[in-house]
mmCIF file of C-alpha atoms in Angstrom:
data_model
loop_
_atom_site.group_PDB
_atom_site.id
_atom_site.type_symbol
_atom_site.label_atom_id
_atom_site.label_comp_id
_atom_site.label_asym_id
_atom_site.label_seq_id
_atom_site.Cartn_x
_atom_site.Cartn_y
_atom_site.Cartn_z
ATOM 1 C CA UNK A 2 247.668 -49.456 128.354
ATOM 2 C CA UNK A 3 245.542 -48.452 125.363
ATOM 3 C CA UNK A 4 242.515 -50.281 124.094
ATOM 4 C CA UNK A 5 240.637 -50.625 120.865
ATOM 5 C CA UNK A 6 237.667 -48.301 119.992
ATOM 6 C CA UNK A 7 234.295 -48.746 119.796
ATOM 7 C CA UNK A 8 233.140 -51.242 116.928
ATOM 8 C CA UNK A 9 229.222 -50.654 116.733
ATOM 9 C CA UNK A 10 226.980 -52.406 114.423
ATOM 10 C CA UNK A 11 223.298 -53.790 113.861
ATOM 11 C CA UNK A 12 221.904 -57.338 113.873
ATOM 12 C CA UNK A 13 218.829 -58.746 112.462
ATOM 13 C CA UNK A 14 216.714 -60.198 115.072
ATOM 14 C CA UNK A 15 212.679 -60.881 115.259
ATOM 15 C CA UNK A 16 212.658 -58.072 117.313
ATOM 16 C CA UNK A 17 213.995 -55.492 114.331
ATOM 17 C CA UNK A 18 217.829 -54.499 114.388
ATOM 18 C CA UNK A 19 219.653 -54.649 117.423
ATOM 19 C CA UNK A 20 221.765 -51.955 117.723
ATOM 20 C CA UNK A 21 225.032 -52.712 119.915
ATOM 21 C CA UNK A 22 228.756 -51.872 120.885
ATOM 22 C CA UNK A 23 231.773 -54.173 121.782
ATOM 23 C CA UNK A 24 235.170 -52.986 123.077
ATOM 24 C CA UNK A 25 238.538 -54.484 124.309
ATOM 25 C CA UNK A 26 239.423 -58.162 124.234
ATOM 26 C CA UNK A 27 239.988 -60.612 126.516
ATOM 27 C CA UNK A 28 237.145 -63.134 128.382
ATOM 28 C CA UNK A 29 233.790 -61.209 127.392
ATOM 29 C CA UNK A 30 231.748 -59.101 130.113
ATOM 30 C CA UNK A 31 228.071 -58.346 129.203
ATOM 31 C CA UNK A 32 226.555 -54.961 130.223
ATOM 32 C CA UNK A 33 222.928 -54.619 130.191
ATOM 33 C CA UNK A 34 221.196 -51.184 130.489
ATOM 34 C CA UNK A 35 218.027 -49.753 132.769
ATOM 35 C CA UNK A 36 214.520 -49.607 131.643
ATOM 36 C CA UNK A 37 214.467 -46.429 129.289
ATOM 37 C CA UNK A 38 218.375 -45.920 129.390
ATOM 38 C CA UNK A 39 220.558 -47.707 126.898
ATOM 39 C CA UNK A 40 224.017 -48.418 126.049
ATOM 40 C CA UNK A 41 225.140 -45.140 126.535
ATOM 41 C CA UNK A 42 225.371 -45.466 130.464
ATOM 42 C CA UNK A 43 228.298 -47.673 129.796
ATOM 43 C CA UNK A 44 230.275 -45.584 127.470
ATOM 44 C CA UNK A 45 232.154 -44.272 130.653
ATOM 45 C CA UNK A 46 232.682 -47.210 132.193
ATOM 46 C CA UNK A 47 233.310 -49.972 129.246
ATOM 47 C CA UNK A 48 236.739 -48.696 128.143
ATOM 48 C CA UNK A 49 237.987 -48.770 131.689
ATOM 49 C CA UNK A 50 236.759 -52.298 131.488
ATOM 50 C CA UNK A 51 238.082 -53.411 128.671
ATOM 51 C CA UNK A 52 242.031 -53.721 129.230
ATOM 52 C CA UNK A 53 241.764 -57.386 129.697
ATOM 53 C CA UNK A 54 237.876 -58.128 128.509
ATOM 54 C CA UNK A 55 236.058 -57.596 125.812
ATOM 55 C CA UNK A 56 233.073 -55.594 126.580
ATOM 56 C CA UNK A 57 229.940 -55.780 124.942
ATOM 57 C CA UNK A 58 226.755 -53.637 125.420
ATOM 58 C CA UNK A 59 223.500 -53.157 123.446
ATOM 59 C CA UNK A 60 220.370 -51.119 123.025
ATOM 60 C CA UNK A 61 217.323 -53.461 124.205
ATOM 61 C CA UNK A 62 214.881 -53.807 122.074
ATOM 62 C CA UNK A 63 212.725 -50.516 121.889
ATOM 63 C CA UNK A 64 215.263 -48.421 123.382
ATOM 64 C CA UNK A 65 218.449 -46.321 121.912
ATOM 65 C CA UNK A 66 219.293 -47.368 118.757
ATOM 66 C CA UNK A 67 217.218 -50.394 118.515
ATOM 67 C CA UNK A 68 214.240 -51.022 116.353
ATOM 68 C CA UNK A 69 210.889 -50.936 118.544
ATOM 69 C CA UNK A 70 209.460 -54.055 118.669
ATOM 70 C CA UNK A 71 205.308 -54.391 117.505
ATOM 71 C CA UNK A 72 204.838 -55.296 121.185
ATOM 72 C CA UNK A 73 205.517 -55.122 124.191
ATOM 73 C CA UNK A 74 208.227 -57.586 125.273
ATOM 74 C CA UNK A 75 208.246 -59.493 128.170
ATOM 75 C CA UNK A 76 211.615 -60.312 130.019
ATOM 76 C CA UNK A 77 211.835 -63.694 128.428
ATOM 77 C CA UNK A 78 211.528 -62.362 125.042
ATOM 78 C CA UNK A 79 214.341 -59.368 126.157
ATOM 79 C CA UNK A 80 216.456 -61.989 127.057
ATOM 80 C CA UNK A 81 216.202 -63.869 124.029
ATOM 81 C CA UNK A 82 217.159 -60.619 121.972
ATOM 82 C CA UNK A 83 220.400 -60.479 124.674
ATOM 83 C CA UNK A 84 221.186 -64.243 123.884
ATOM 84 C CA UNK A 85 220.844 -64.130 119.716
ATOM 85 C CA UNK A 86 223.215 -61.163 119.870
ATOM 86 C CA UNK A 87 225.701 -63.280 122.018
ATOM 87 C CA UNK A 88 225.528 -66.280 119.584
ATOM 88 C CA UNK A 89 226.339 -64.081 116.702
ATOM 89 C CA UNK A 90 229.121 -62.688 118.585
ATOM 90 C CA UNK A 91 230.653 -66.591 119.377
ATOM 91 C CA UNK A 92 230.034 -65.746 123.036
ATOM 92 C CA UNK A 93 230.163 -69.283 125.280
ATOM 93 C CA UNK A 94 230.351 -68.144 128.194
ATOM 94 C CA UNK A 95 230.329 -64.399 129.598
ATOM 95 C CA UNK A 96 230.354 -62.429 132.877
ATOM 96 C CA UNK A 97 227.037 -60.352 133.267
ATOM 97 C CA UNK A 98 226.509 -56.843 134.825
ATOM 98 C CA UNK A 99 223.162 -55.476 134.835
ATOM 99 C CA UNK A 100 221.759 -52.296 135.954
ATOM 100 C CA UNK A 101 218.499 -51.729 137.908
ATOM 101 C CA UNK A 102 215.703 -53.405 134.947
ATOM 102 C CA UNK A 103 218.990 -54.984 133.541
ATOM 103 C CA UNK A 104 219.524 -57.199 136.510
ATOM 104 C CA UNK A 105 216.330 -58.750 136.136
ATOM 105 C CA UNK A 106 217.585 -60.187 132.162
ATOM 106 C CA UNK A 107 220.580 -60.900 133.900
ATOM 107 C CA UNK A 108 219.103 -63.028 136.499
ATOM 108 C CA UNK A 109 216.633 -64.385 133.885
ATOM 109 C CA UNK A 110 219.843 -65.427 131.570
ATOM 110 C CA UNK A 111 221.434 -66.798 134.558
ATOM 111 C CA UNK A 112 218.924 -69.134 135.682
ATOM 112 C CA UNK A 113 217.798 -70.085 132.104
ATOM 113 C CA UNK A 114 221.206 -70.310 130.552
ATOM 114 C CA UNK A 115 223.378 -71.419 133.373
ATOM 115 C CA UNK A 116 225.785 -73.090 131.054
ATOM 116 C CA UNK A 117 226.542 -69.361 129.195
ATOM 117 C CA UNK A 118 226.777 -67.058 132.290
ATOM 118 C CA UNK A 119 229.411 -67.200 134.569
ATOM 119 C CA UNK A 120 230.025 -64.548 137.647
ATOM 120 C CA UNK A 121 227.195 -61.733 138.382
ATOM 121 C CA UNK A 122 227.152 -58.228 138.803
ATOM 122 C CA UNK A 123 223.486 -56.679 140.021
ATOM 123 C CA UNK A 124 223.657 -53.111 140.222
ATOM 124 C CA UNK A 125 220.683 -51.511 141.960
ATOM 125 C CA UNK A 126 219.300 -54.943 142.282
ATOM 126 C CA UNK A 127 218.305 -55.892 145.655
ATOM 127 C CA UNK A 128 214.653 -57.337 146.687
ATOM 128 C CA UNK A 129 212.291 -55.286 145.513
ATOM 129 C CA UNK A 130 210.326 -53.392 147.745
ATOM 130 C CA UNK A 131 206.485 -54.431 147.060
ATOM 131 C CA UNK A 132 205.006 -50.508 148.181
ATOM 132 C CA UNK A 133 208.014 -48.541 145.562
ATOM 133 C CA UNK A 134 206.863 -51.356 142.437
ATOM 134 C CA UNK A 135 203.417 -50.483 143.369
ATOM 135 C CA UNK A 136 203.818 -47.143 143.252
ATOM 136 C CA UNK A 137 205.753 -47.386 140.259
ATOM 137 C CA UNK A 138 203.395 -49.209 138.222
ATOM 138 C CA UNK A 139 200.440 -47.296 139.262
ATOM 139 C CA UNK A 140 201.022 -43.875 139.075
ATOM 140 C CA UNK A 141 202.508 -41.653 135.978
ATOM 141 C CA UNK A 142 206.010 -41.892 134.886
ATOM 142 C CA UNK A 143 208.017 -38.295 133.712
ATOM 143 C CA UNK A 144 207.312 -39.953 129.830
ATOM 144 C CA UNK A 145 203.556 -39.892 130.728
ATOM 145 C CA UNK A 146 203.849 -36.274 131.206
ATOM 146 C CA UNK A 147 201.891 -34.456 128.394
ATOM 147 C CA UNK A 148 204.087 -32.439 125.972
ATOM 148 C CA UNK A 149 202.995 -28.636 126.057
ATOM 149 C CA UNK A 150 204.070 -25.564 124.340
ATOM 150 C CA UNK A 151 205.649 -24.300 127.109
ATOM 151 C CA UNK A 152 207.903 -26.737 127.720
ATOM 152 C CA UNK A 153 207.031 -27.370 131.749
ATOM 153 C CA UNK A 154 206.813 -30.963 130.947
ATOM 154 C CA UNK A 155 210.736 -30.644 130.586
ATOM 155 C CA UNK A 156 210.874 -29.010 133.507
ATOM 156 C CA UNK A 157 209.113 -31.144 135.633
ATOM 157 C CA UNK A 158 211.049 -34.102 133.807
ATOM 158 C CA UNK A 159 214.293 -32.268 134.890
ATOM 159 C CA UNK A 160 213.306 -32.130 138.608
ATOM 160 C CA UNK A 161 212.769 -35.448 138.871
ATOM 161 C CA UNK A 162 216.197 -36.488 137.085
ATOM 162 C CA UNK A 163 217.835 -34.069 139.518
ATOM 163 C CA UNK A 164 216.233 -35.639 142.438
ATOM 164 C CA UNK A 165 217.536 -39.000 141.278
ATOM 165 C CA UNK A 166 220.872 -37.896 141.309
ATOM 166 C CA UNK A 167 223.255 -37.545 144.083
ATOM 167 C CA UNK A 168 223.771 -34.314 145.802
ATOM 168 C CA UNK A 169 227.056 -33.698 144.013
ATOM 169 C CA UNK A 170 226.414 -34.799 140.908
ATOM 170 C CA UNK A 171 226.997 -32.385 138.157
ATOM 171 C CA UNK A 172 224.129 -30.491 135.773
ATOM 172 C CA UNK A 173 226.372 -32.234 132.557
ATOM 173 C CA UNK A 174 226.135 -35.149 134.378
ATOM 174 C CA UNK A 175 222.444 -35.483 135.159
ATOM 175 C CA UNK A 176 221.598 -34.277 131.379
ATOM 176 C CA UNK A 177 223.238 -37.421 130.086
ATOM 177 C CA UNK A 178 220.250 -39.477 131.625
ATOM 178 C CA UNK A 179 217.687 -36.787 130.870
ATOM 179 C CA UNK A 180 218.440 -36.844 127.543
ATOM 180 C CA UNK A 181 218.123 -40.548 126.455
ATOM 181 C CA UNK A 182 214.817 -40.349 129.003
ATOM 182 C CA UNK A 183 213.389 -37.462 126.658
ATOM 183 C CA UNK A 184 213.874 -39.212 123.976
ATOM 184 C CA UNK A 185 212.266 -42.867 125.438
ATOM 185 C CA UNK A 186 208.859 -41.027 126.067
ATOM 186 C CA UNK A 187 208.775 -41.291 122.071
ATOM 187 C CA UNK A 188 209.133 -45.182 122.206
ATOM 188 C CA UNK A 189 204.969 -47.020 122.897
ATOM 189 C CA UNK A 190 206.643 -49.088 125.503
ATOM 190 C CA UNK A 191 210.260 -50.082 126.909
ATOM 191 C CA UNK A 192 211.213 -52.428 129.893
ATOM 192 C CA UNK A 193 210.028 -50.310 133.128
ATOM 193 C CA UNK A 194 206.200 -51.730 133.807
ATOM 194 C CA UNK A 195 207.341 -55.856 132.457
ATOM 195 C CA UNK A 196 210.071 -55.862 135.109
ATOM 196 C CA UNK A 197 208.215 -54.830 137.791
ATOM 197 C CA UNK A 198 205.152 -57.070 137.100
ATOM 198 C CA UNK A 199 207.911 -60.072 136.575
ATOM 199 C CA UNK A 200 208.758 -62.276 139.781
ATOM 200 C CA UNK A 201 212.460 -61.590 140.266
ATOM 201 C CA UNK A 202 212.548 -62.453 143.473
ATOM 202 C CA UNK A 203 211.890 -66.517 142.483
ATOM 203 C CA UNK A 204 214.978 -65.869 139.897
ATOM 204 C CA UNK A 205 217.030 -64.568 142.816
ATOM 205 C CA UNK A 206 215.808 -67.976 144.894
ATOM 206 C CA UNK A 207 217.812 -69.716 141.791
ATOM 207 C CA UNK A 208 220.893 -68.504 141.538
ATOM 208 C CA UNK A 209 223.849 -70.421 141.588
ATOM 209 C CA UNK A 210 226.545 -68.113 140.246
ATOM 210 C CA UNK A 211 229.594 -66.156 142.543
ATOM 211 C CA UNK A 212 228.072 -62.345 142.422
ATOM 212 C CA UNK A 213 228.717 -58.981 143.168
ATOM 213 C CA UNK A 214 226.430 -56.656 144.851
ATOM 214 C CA UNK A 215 226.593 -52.891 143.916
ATOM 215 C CA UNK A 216 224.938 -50.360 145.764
ATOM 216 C CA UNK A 217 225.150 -46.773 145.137
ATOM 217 C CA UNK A 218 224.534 -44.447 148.162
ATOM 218 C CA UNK A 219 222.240 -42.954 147.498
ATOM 219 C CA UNK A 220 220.056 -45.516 144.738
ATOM 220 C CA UNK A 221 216.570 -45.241 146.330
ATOM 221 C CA UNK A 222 215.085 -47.322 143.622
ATOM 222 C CA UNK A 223 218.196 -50.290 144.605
ATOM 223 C CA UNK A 224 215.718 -52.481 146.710
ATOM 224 C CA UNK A 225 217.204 -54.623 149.787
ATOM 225 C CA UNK A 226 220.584 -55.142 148.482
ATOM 226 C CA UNK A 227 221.654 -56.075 151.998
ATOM 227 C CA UNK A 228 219.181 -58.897 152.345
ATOM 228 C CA UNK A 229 219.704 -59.928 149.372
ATOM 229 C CA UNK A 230 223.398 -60.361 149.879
ATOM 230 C CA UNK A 231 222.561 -62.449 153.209
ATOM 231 C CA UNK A 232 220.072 -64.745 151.261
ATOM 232 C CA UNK A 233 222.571 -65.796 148.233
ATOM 233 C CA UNK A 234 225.185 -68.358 149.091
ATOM 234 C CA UNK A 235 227.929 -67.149 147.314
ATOM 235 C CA UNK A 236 228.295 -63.244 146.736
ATOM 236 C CA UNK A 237 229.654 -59.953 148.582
ATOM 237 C CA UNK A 238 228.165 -56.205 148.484
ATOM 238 C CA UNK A 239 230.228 -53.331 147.574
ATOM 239 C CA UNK A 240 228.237 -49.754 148.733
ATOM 240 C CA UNK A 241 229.908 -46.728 146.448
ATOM 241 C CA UNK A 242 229.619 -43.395 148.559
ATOM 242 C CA UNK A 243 228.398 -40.126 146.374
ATOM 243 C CA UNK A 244 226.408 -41.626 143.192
ATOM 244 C CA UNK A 245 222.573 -42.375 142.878
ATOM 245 C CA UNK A 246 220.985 -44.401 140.227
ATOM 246 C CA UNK A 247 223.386 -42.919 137.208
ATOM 247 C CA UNK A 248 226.542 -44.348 139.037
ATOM 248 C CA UNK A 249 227.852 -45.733 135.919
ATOM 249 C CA UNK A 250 227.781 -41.979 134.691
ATOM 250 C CA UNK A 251 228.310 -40.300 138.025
ATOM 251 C CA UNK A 252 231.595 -42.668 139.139
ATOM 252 C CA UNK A 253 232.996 -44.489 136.078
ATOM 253 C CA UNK A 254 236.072 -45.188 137.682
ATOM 254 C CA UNK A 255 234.748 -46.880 141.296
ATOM 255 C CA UNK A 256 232.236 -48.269 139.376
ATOM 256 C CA UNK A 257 235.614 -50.208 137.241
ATOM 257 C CA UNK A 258 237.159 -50.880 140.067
ATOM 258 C CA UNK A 259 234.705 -52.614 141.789
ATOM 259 C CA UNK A 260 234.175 -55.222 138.942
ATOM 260 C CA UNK A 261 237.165 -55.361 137.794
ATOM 261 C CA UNK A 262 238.364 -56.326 141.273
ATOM 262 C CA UNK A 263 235.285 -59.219 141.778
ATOM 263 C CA UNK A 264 236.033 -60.346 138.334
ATOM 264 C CA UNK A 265 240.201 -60.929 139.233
ATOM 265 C CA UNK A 266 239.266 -62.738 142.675
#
């Protein structure tokens, strides 16, 4: 069965233009991106999603497409951007996947907007483990690297993209990442350092919805996806062998299958 293109387009928010994508039709799906990422992880995945939903996926503020913001936005204020776009779309209620930084807005819009969000998808999203955010937030990220003329900041970027990846995951595929990354280190600010200074965890402690767990082999960034599975009261964990952190790039199809499956339970 065939589906409908991509219909991208821009919407005026406080935050500058929102850039975003929808696809397919049927009961709406949300996809929300990773810190420094954007929409384009999805572009894989989304049209194997949408026989049967309409998919719909934007840049967050200060990423992709998207304006940049005059400040840095906290995760209330990225979830706000999420919810004007779904009001403009006539969105009442929609299933919501989110992807490492994107489960945190997902969890947000979940426990603040419990009347809008149905079932859950966290991808990457388990408890966070207190010595990785540290480590994160105190030491240089790849876009803190300074350029130089001979290019070993790309380099050094590139090792640490390939390092994310799983063992078998192709050059292509890895440049797909590394290429919207290169590009973020241009933006003053995107989600990475808000989400891990916000407290997830008491969003997690809130959650009411039916959710599905992913957790890609070998995601080392994914958290406790296993305890967090035993501490919510209504969801189930599905582990996807041979994929790392770019799973929606690396496995498209498993990736599909495992949410379109939750979703038709």
């Amino acid at each position: 069965m065939s589906v409908t293109g991509f219909r991208r387009s821009f919407l005026a928010t406080r935050f500058g233009a929102l850039h975003h994508w929808t696809i397919g039709s049927g009961a709406d799906l949300l996809l929300l991106h990773q810190s420094a990422q954007s929409a384009d992880e999805f572009l894989a995945v989304a049209p194997l999603l949408a026989v049967g939903y309409r998919v719909i996926s934007l840049d967050l503020p200060g990423h992709g497409a998207s304006d940049t913001p005059d400040h840095e936005l906290s995760v209330d204020e990225y979830s706000e951007s999420v919810m004007t776009l779904l009001d403009e779309l006539d969105v009442g209620t929609t299933h919501v996947l989110g992807h490492h930084g994107g489960c945190m807005l997902a969890a947000n819009l979940a426990v603040m907007h419990p009347d809008r969000v149905d079932r859950l998808i966290l991808s990457g999203g388990g408890y966070p483990d207190p010595d990785v955010a540290d480590l994160l937030l105190n030491n240089p990220m790849t876009r803190d690297l300074p350029l130089d003329a001979e290019g070993d900041y790309l380099l050094k970027t590139w090792a640490v993209y390939r390092k994310m990846s799983a063992p078998d995951t192709t050059l292509e595929t890895t440049f797909l990442p590394f290429v919207t990354g290169l590009k973020a280190r241009l933006r003053p600010y995107d989600m990475h350092f808000e989400v891990l200074r916000w407290d997830y965890g008491a969003a997690l402690d809130k959650l009411a919805n039916k959710t599905l767990l992913i957790k890609a082999e070998h995601d080392h960034f994914a958290g406790d996806v296993a305890g967090l599975d035993r501490a919510l009261h209504d969801s189930e964990m599905v582990v996807l062998p041979d994929c790392g952190p770019w799973l929606f790039y690396e496995k498209p199809e498993a990736c599909a299958n495992a949410v379109r499956d939750f979703l038709a339970r």
